[in-house]
Short mmCIF file of C-alpha atoms in Angstrom, two decimals:
data_model
loop_
_atom_site.label_atom_id
_atom_site.label_comp_id
_atom_site.label_asym_id
_atom_site.label_seq_id
_atom_site.Cartn_x
_atom_site.Cartn_y
_atom_site.Cartn_z
CA MET A 2 -62.28 -35.10 34.85
CA VAL A 3 -60.73 -36.06 37.86
CA VAL A 4 -58.83 -39.41 37.59
CA ILE A 5 -58.01 -41.33 40.97
CA THR A 6 -55.20 -43.52 40.96
CA GLN A 7 -54.02 -46.12 44.17
CA ALA A 8 -50.86 -44.45 45.26
CA GLU A 9 -47.98 -47.02 45.25
CA PRO A 10 -47.32 -48.31 48.74
CA ASP A 11 -44.33 -47.13 50.48
CA THR A 12 -43.21 -50.40 51.92
CA VAL A 13 -42.79 -54.00 50.48
CA ARG A 14 -43.83 -57.01 52.64
CA ARG A 15 -40.50 -58.98 52.68
CA ASP A 16 -42.66 -62.26 53.63
CA ASP A 17 -44.75 -62.21 50.81
CA LEU A 18 -42.04 -62.63 48.61
CA VAL A 19 -40.52 -65.71 50.02
CA VAL A 20 -42.15 -68.99 48.88
CA GLY A 21 -42.27 -71.38 51.86
CA ALA A 22 -39.45 -73.04 53.77
CA TRP A 23 -36.34 -74.12 52.57
CA ASN A 24 -36.35 -77.76 52.57
CA PRO A 25 -33.35 -79.21 55.16
CA LEU A 26 -30.65 -79.73 52.48
CA THR A 27 -30.88 -76.43 51.11
CA ARG A 28 -30.72 -74.64 54.62
CA ILE A 29 -27.21 -77.12 55.27
CA VAL A 30 -25.86 -75.96 51.89
CA PHE A 31 -26.51 -72.49 52.40
CA ARG A 32 -24.82 -72.28 55.59
CA PHE A 33 -21.74 -74.05 54.10
CA CYS A 34 -21.72 -71.83 51.38
CA VAL A 35 -21.90 -68.87 53.78
CA VAL A 36 -19.06 -69.75 55.46
CA TYR A 37 -16.80 -71.27 52.67
CA PHE A 38 -17.38 -68.40 50.40
CA GLY A 39 -17.03 -65.79 53.03
CA LEU A 40 -13.75 -66.81 53.98
CA TYR A 41 -12.54 -67.40 50.45
CA SER A 42 -13.60 -63.94 49.93
CA VAL A 43 -11.51 -62.36 52.68
CA LEU A 44 -8.40 -64.67 52.36
CA THR A 45 -7.80 -64.18 48.73
CA GLN A 46 -7.34 -61.58 45.74
CA LEU A 47 -10.98 -61.08 45.71
CA ALA A 48 -10.42 -58.53 48.81
CA SER A 49 -8.19 -56.41 46.87
CA THR A 50 -10.72 -55.20 44.56
CA LEU A 51 -13.21 -54.74 47.19
CA LEU A 52 -11.10 -52.53 48.74
CA GLY A 53 -11.48 -49.93 45.66
CA LEU A 54 -9.14 -46.84 45.86
CA LEU A 55 -7.64 -48.01 48.92
CA SER A 56 -5.90 -50.62 47.26
CA LYS A 57 -3.97 -51.48 43.93
CA PRO A 58 -6.45 -54.16 42.56
CA SER A 59 -3.55 -56.07 41.00
CA SER A 60 -1.37 -56.33 44.10
CA GLY A 61 -3.54 -59.24 45.45
CA VAL A 62 -3.98 -57.54 48.77
CA SER A 63 -6.05 -60.28 50.96
CA GLY A 64 -6.37 -61.77 54.61
CA ALA A 65 -4.47 -64.66 53.74
CA ALA A 66 -1.73 -63.79 56.27
CA LEU A 67 -4.23 -64.53 59.03
CA ALA A 68 -4.62 -68.01 57.86
CA THR A 69 -1.07 -68.52 57.35
CA PRO A 70 -0.17 -70.30 60.96
CA LEU A 71 -2.93 -72.76 60.49
CA VAL A 72 -2.14 -73.43 56.65
CA GLU A 73 1.77 -74.08 57.75
CA TRP A 74 0.58 -76.19 60.67
CA THR A 75 -1.71 -78.04 58.79
CA ALA A 76 0.78 -78.57 55.82
CA LYS A 77 3.51 -80.16 58.57
CA HIS A 78 1.31 -82.19 60.57
CA VAL A 79 -1.50 -83.32 58.29
CA PHE A 80 0.01 -83.45 54.89
CA GLY A 81 3.66 -84.40 55.90
CA ILE A 82 4.99 -81.36 53.86
CA ALA A 83 8.80 -80.38 55.30
CA GLU A 84 9.98 -77.76 53.43
CA PRO A 85 8.72 -74.39 53.66
CA LEU A 86 5.61 -73.21 51.87
CA VAL A 87 5.67 -70.46 49.06
CA THR A 88 3.66 -67.46 50.33
CA ILE A 89 4.80 -64.92 48.31
CA GLU A 90 2.43 -63.43 45.72
CA THR A 91 3.59 -65.48 42.45
CA ALA A 92 0.56 -64.75 40.15
CA SER A 93 -0.51 -68.20 40.94
CA SER A 94 -3.49 -69.40 42.73
CA ASP A 95 -2.54 -73.02 42.55
CA ARG A 96 0.62 -73.00 45.22
CA THR A 97 0.92 -75.86 47.57
CA TYR A 98 0.01 -73.02 50.14
CA ASP A 99 -3.22 -72.41 48.06
CA TRP A 100 -4.51 -76.13 48.24
CA VAL A 101 -3.53 -76.65 51.95
CA MET A 102 -5.54 -73.44 52.60
CA LEU A 103 -8.83 -74.78 50.77
CA PHE A 104 -8.54 -77.85 52.79
CA CYS A 105 -8.30 -76.05 55.76
CA LEU A 106 -11.25 -73.80 54.61
CA VAL A 107 -13.49 -77.20 53.86
CA VAL A 108 -12.77 -78.44 57.13
CA ILE A 109 -13.40 -75.16 59.05
CA SER A 110 -16.56 -74.91 56.61
CA VAL A 111 -18.05 -78.32 57.60
CA VAL A 112 -17.70 -78.05 61.22
CA GLY A 113 -19.01 -74.67 61.17
CA THR A 114 -22.02 -75.77 59.40
CA VAL A 115 -22.54 -78.46 61.70
CA VAL A 116 -22.67 -76.15 64.79
CA TRP A 117 -24.74 -73.44 62.87
CA SER A 118 -27.40 -76.40 61.92
CA VAL A 119 -27.68 -77.42 65.36
CA LEU A 120 -27.73 -74.21 67.01
CA ASP A 121 -30.06 -72.75 64.41
CA ARG A 122 -32.13 -76.10 63.65
CA ARG A 123 -35.58 -74.42 64.35
CA ARG A 124 -35.07 -71.70 61.58
CA THR A 125 -36.97 -72.38 58.46
CA HIS A 126 -35.37 -70.28 55.91
CA TYR A 127 -32.37 -67.40 55.26
CA SER A 128 -34.00 -65.03 52.73
CA THR A 129 -32.98 -62.15 54.42
CA LEU A 130 -29.14 -63.19 54.98
CA LEU A 131 -28.92 -64.64 51.21
CA VAL A 132 -30.19 -61.18 49.75
CA TRP A 133 -27.46 -59.40 51.83
CA PHE A 134 -24.78 -62.33 51.18
CA ARG A 135 -25.57 -62.33 47.59
CA VAL A 136 -24.59 -58.34 47.59
CA PHE A 137 -21.41 -59.16 49.16
CA LEU A 138 -20.55 -61.85 46.60
CA ARG A 139 -21.74 -59.87 43.58
CA PHE A 140 -19.45 -56.96 44.16
CA GLY A 141 -16.32 -59.44 44.86
CA LEU A 142 -17.01 -61.33 41.57
CA ALA A 143 -17.93 -57.97 39.80
CA GLY A 144 -14.32 -56.83 40.80
CA GLN A 145 -12.57 -59.54 39.59
CA LEU A 146 -14.41 -59.95 36.09
CA LEU A 147 -13.64 -56.14 35.46
CA LEU A 148 -10.38 -56.55 36.71
CA TYR A 149 -9.69 -59.65 34.01
CA GLY A 150 -12.09 -58.04 31.76
CA VAL A 151 -10.36 -54.66 31.05
CA ALA A 152 -6.81 -56.12 31.24
CA LYS A 153 -8.00 -57.97 28.15
CA ILE A 154 -9.48 -55.10 26.47
CA LEU A 155 -6.53 -53.02 26.88
CA LEU A 156 -4.51 -56.06 25.87
CA THR A 157 -2.38 -56.21 29.00
CA GLN A 158 -3.24 -59.54 30.28
CA MET A 159 -2.10 -61.37 27.06
CA PRO A 160 0.03 -58.98 25.21
CA SER A 161 1.30 -59.55 21.74
CA PRO A 162 4.09 -62.48 21.63
CA PRO A 163 7.25 -61.07 22.85
CA LEU A 164 9.89 -61.04 20.13
CA THR A 165 11.82 -64.10 21.49
CA THR A 166 8.67 -66.33 21.35
CA LEU A 167 8.11 -65.38 17.68
CA VAL A 168 11.65 -67.33 16.90
CA THR A 169 10.85 -70.07 19.42
CA PRO A 170 10.39 -73.43 18.07
CA PHE A 171 6.53 -74.39 18.50
CA GLY A 172 7.48 -77.61 20.72
CA GLU A 173 9.57 -75.56 23.36
CA LEU A 174 6.59 -73.49 24.19
CA THR A 175 4.89 -74.22 27.17
CA PRO A 176 1.09 -74.92 27.33
CA MET A 177 0.47 -71.57 28.97
CA GLY A 178 3.05 -69.78 26.75
CA LEU A 179 1.13 -71.16 23.75
CA LEU A 180 -2.18 -69.90 25.14
CA TRP A 181 -0.74 -66.68 26.10
CA SER A 182 0.94 -66.35 22.43
CA SER A 183 -2.12 -67.32 20.48
CA VAL A 184 -4.43 -65.14 22.07
CA GLY A 185 -2.23 -62.03 22.05
CA ALA A 186 -1.75 -62.69 18.39
CA ALA A 187 -5.43 -62.29 17.95
CA PRO A 188 -6.17 -58.95 19.56
CA SER A 189 -9.71 -58.63 18.10
CA TYR A 190 -10.49 -61.84 19.99
CA GLU A 191 -8.82 -61.06 23.14
CA ILE A 192 -11.00 -57.68 23.30
CA MET A 193 -13.97 -59.48 22.37
CA ILE A 194 -13.46 -61.75 25.51
CA GLY A 195 -12.57 -59.30 27.73
CA THR A 196 -15.50 -57.23 26.93
CA PHE A 197 -17.69 -60.27 27.94
CA GLU A 198 -16.12 -60.55 31.02
CA ALA A 199 -16.43 -57.06 32.11
CA VAL A 200 -19.89 -56.66 30.63
CA GLY A 201 -20.59 -59.43 33.38
CA GLY A 202 -19.01 -57.65 35.94
CA LEU A 203 -21.06 -54.25 35.31
CA LEU A 204 -24.28 -56.16 35.06
CA LEU A 205 -23.71 -57.57 38.60
CA ILE A 206 -23.55 -54.31 40.27
CA LEU A 207 -27.23 -53.34 39.00
CA PRO A 208 -29.92 -55.20 41.37
CA ARG A 209 -32.04 -55.72 38.38
CA THR A 210 -29.45 -57.14 35.64
CA VAL A 211 -28.08 -59.63 38.68
CA THR A 212 -29.64 -62.58 37.13
CA LEU A 213 -28.31 -61.55 33.32
CA GLY A 214 -24.84 -60.94 34.96
CA ALA A 215 -24.58 -64.23 36.37
CA VAL A 216 -25.37 -65.77 33.14
CA VAL A 217 -22.96 -63.96 31.27
CA SER A 218 -20.40 -64.64 34.09
CA THR A 219 -21.09 -68.47 34.39
CA VAL A 220 -20.65 -68.73 30.66
CA GLY A 221 -17.40 -66.79 30.21
CA LEU A 222 -16.13 -68.43 33.56
CA THR A 223 -16.82 -71.94 32.16
CA GLN A 224 -14.66 -71.11 29.51
CA VAL A 225 -11.69 -69.55 31.41
CA PHE A 226 -11.68 -72.56 33.90
CA VAL A 227 -11.53 -74.87 31.00
CA LEU A 228 -8.69 -73.17 29.15
CA ASN A 229 -6.94 -73.27 32.44
CA LEU A 230 -7.27 -76.72 32.90
CA SER A 231 -6.43 -77.69 29.38
CA TYR A 232 -3.13 -75.07 29.19
CA ASP A 233 -1.92 -75.70 32.85
CA VAL A 234 -2.64 -72.23 33.58
CA PRO A 235 -1.97 -71.94 37.26
CA VAL A 236 -5.23 -70.02 38.31
CA LYS A 237 -7.07 -73.10 38.14
CA THR A 238 -8.67 -72.80 41.64
CA MET A 239 -9.42 -68.91 41.41
CA SER A 240 -11.22 -69.43 38.45
CA LEU A 241 -13.07 -72.41 39.59
CA HIS A 242 -14.19 -70.38 42.59
CA LEU A 243 -15.07 -67.43 40.45
CA LEU A 244 -17.29 -70.06 38.43
CA LEU A 245 -18.70 -70.87 41.29
CA LEU A 246 -19.71 -67.77 42.88
CA SER A 247 -21.67 -67.13 39.90
CA ILE A 248 -23.52 -70.17 39.76
CA PHE A 249 -24.66 -69.31 43.63
CA LEU A 250 -25.47 -66.26 42.46
CA LEU A 251 -27.71 -67.71 39.57
CA ALA A 252 -29.11 -70.58 41.78
CA PRO A 253 -31.99 -68.81 43.05
CA GLU A 254 -33.32 -67.66 39.75
CA LEU A 255 -32.30 -70.77 37.93
CA GLY A 256 -35.90 -72.46 38.19
CA ARG A 257 -37.38 -69.51 36.62
CA LEU A 258 -34.71 -69.41 34.03
CA LEU A 259 -35.00 -72.83 33.04
CA ASP A 260 -38.89 -72.18 32.49
CA VAL A 261 -38.06 -69.49 30.19
CA LEU A 262 -35.84 -71.69 28.30
CA LEU A 263 -37.18 -74.80 28.49
CA SER A 264 -41.15 -75.18 29.47
CA ARG A 265 -44.47 -73.23 28.28
CA ARG A 266 -45.50 -72.15 31.73
CA PRO A 267 -45.67 -68.46 32.73
CA VAL A 268 -43.34 -67.00 34.69
CA GLY A 269 -43.90 -64.59 37.34
CA LEU A 270 -42.03 -62.17 39.10
CA SER A 271 -38.90 -62.84 41.05
CA THR A 272 -39.39 -64.25 44.39
CA GLN A 273 -36.04 -62.89 45.79
CA PRO A 274 -36.74 -60.32 48.91
CA PRO A 275 -35.42 -56.60 48.70
CA LEU A 276 -32.75 -55.44 50.98
CA PHE A 277 -35.32 -53.24 52.78
CA ARG A 278 -39.04 -53.17 53.42
CA SER A 279 -39.12 -49.31 52.55
CA ARG A 280 -39.21 -48.72 48.85
CA ARG A 281 -37.24 -45.09 49.32
CA ALA A 282 -34.75 -47.15 51.32
CA ASN A 283 -34.01 -49.73 48.39
CA ARG A 284 -34.05 -46.92 45.98
CA ILE A 285 -30.98 -45.55 47.71
CA ALA A 286 -29.37 -48.85 48.31
CA THR A 287 -29.35 -49.11 44.39
CA VAL A 288 -27.80 -45.62 44.22
CA ALA A 289 -25.13 -46.89 46.86
CA GLN A 290 -24.76 -49.95 45.09
CA VAL A 291 -23.59 -47.96 42.09
CA VAL A 292 -21.46 -45.66 43.90
CA LEU A 293 -19.59 -48.93 45.25
CA GLY A 294 -19.29 -50.10 41.48
CA VAL A 295 -17.51 -46.94 40.22
CA TRP A 296 -15.40 -47.26 43.86
CA ILE A 297 -14.19 -50.61 42.46
CA ALA A 298 -14.21 -49.82 39.04
CA ILE A 299 -12.12 -46.90 38.64
CA PRO A 300 -8.37 -48.25 40.39
CA ILE A 301 -9.16 -51.19 38.27
CA VAL A 302 -9.07 -49.06 35.08
CA LEU A 303 -6.49 -46.83 36.35
CA ASP A 304 -4.24 -49.97 36.99
CA CYS A 305 -4.81 -51.36 33.66
CA ILE A 306 -4.17 -48.13 31.91
CA GLY A 307 -0.80 -48.20 33.88
CA ALA A 308 0.10 -51.72 32.88
CA TRP A 309 -0.73 -50.77 29.16
CA GLN A 310 1.81 -47.93 29.55
CA GLU A 311 4.49 -49.83 31.22
CA HIS A 312 4.49 -53.33 29.38
CA GLY A 313 1.52 -53.26 26.82
CA GLU A 314 1.17 -51.58 23.49
CA GLY A 315 1.41 -48.09 24.77
CA ARG A 316 4.77 -48.67 26.09
CA THR A 317 7.71 -47.00 24.70
CA LYS A 318 9.90 -48.72 22.26
CA PRO A 319 13.54 -48.56 21.75
CA PRO A 320 14.76 -46.83 18.42
CA MET A 321 16.23 -50.37 16.96
CA TYR A 322 13.09 -52.23 18.05
CA GLY A 323 12.66 -55.88 16.62
CA VAL A 324 14.69 -59.04 15.85
CA TRP A 325 18.28 -59.03 14.31
CA ASN A 326 20.05 -61.93 12.91
CA VAL A 327 23.90 -61.89 13.78
CA ASP A 328 25.21 -62.14 10.20
CA ARG A 329 28.87 -62.45 11.53
CA LEU A 330 30.39 -62.53 14.93
CA MET A 331 33.96 -61.83 15.22
CA SER A 332 35.85 -62.83 18.85
CA ASP A 333 39.34 -61.79 19.84
CA GLY A 334 39.85 -61.49 15.86
CA GLN A 335 38.66 -64.82 14.87
CA GLU A 336 35.30 -65.39 13.09
CA VAL A 337 33.10 -67.59 14.92
CA PRO A 338 31.04 -69.94 12.64
CA PRO A 339 27.35 -70.19 13.41
CA LEU A 340 27.43 -74.16 14.53
CA LEU A 341 24.31 -75.29 16.06
CA SER A 342 26.82 -77.28 18.47
CA ASP A 343 28.29 -73.98 19.75
CA GLU A 344 26.55 -73.11 22.96
CA ASN A 345 27.93 -69.60 23.24
CA ARG A 346 27.76 -68.07 19.72
CA TRP A 347 25.00 -65.74 19.36
CA ARG A 348 22.01 -66.07 16.57
CA ARG A 349 20.04 -63.47 17.16
CA VAL A 350 19.74 -60.49 19.27
CA PHE A 351 16.29 -58.33 20.38
CA PHE A 352 15.85 -54.66 21.23
CA GLU A 353 12.08 -55.21 22.80
CA TYR A 354 12.55 -52.76 25.93
CA PRO A 355 14.40 -49.75 26.55
CA ASP A 356 16.58 -51.36 29.38
CA GLU A 357 16.78 -54.73 27.93
CA PHE A 358 19.17 -56.36 25.94
CA LYS A 359 18.07 -60.27 24.78
CA PHE A 360 20.07 -62.45 22.70
CA GLN A 361 19.39 -66.17 21.30
CA ARG A 362 21.99 -68.74 21.30
CA MET A 363 22.72 -71.27 18.50
CA ASP A 364 20.93 -73.89 20.58
CA ASP A 365 17.81 -71.42 20.66
CA THR A 366 18.46 -70.59 24.42
CA ILE A 367 17.66 -67.07 25.57
CA GLY A 368 20.25 -64.82 27.67
CA PHE A 369 19.45 -61.47 29.03
CA TYR A 370 21.46 -58.22 29.84
CA GLN A 371 20.26 -55.32 31.27
CA ALA A 372 20.99 -52.44 28.68
CA VAL A 373 21.23 -48.50 28.12
CA VAL A 374 20.83 -47.91 24.36
CA ASP A 375 22.06 -44.60 23.12
CA VAL A 376 21.59 -44.59 19.20
CA GLY A 377 22.35 -40.86 19.00
CA ASN A 378 26.05 -41.33 20.88
CA HIS A 379 26.70 -44.99 19.38
CA ARG A 380 26.62 -46.43 22.65
CA LEU A 381 25.49 -49.83 24.03
CA GLU A 382 26.16 -50.70 28.04
CA LEU A 383 25.63 -54.18 28.82
CA GLY A 384 25.35 -55.37 32.51
CA ARG A 385 24.37 -58.86 34.11
CA TYR A 386 21.10 -58.95 35.93
CA ASP A 387 22.84 -60.27 39.19
CA GLY A 388 25.13 -56.96 39.17
CA ALA A 389 28.23 -59.17 38.95
CA GLY A 390 30.94 -58.18 36.63
CA GLU A 391 31.50 -54.86 35.11
CA ILE A 392 29.54 -52.99 32.33
CA SER A 393 30.39 -54.15 29.07
CA THR A 394 30.44 -50.57 26.62
CA LEU A 395 30.07 -51.25 22.89
CA MET A 396 30.05 -49.21 19.97
CA LEU A 397 26.99 -49.43 18.22
CA ASP A 398 26.64 -48.18 14.69
CA THR A 399 23.82 -48.15 12.22
CA PRO A 400 24.66 -47.28 8.90
CA THR A 401 21.01 -48.36 7.65
CA SER A 402 17.72 -48.82 9.45
CA ASP A 403 18.01 -52.84 9.01
CA THR A 404 21.84 -53.19 9.74
CA ALA A 405 24.10 -52.60 12.74
CA THR A 406 27.39 -53.50 14.23
CA MET A 407 28.55 -53.75 17.71
CA SER A 408 32.34 -53.69 18.83
CA GLY A 409 34.05 -53.48 21.83
CA MET A 410 34.65 -55.70 24.78
CA LEU A 411 32.26 -58.15 26.12
CA ASP A 412 32.76 -60.28 28.89
CA GLY A 413 36.53 -60.29 28.50
CA HIS A 414 36.63 -60.80 24.83
CA ARG A 415 36.98 -58.14 21.94
CA VAL A 416 33.94 -58.84 19.66
CA GLU A 417 32.81 -57.23 16.61
CA ILE A 418 28.99 -58.39 15.57
CA THR A 419 27.19 -57.72 12.29
CA LEU A 420 23.45 -57.88 12.53
CA ARG A 421 20.78 -57.44 9.97
CA ARG A 422 16.88 -56.45 11.15
CA ILE A 423 14.24 -59.10 10.35
CA ALA A 424 11.16 -57.70 8.72
CA LEU A 425 8.36 -58.93 11.25
CA GLU A 426 5.82 -58.46 8.78
CA SER A 427 7.67 -61.56 6.69
CA MET A 428 6.25 -63.76 9.48
CA PRO A 429 2.88 -65.33 8.72
CA LEU A 430 1.69 -65.02 12.31
CA LEU A 431 2.08 -60.97 12.10
CA GLY A 432 2.00 -60.10 8.08
CA ARG A 433 -0.74 -62.67 7.36
CA GLY A 434 -3.65 -60.34 8.27
CA PHE A 435 -7.67 -61.03 7.97
CA HIS A 436 -8.94 -62.38 4.64
CA LEU A 437 -12.72 -62.31 4.25
CA VAL A 438 -12.57 -64.50 1.25
CA GLN A 439 -10.53 -67.69 0.82
CA ASP A 440 -10.76 -70.17 -1.58
CA TYR A 441 -8.24 -72.51 0.24
CA PRO A 442 -7.19 -72.29 3.74
CA TYR A 443 -3.71 -70.91 4.15
CA ASN A 444 -1.91 -73.32 6.81
CA PRO A 445 1.23 -74.59 4.73
CA ASN A 446 2.78 -75.87 8.19
CA SER A 447 -0.09 -78.18 8.67
CA ARG A 448 1.25 -80.83 6.37
#
């Protein structure tokens, strides 16, 4: 028996997938988005992840320098800002520079949209440009979602609360510090939201899962944007733009998605045209997009692993790691009583990083020294970060694992300091753990 089947055509008629002409308002909004989001992607940190292996993703490499002359001129002559703008990377996207740049981008995009609309007024749709522009934005957004997602999965964006934070009064924490500490104290939650972001980024890479990826990223970035607003995190403009990019990617399929969720109407195939007319070319394009996704993802993962080893949970901790109470402090032969009015008397010391020594004064302010801790040779070398003054060398004695003494010349005074380690497990935040069954809420500080 011979079965005759119709061969699958090798070409796709793009025009058959376009549903009529776009209305004028849609065309105007699209032109604005192309100009605005295109410039924004090039001039901000989105560019760093698109460079893949050519750049360190967390370096914030971008084309911002190209806009700096215009931004500085606008700041001075339009907004009357006389002082120099902060142009160095500060891990903030809410600098005065950034807000002025956004103003410039809006003005440029409005002018560009008007000129484009006049010169190209006869065109009824931009279906081909849309599909290619979506590819560009997909990978820019996917890179950012992977960067922030993997950083959370490895607990490096919001690490466990620093030792100094554990003994800082609640009211003295900044809103951002409170958010960072609360998420860092719940690693399972941080891993979960990081996985959500990373999965959203991965779904944006494959053409067939773009809509699902846009839905996932829109939900996740809405939460991120609200948290940034609520806790004064200085990446409000960046998170807003990432959210807008997600919405832009979702917009062409939003009608079909609402039909699935809210109506009983049958939903047909997507009307979005493919990249090419040839099915073979589209299959090659899919493979190329996967390769590009790998190109973007590899340096992100390596960067986050490096951060995990440098300042995350994978870092090397000093032998005396922990918080130590200062039980007794002798200065020039006289005991210094632990008075809250004494701004110089130490209350606690912290061994958290191998090359750093922190101390807390009686008024709860924190001081820092560069340090070399050599427990084996009973030596502790302390030096100021500004390089001023001589290195202070103290004798370090640890008769037990939970007691220690430091003695020697420090800042011109002969001191002898007796320390006692605090059991970190005694702090409810670290020692409470998870309880599936609780007859009553455990929150003694709420009264």
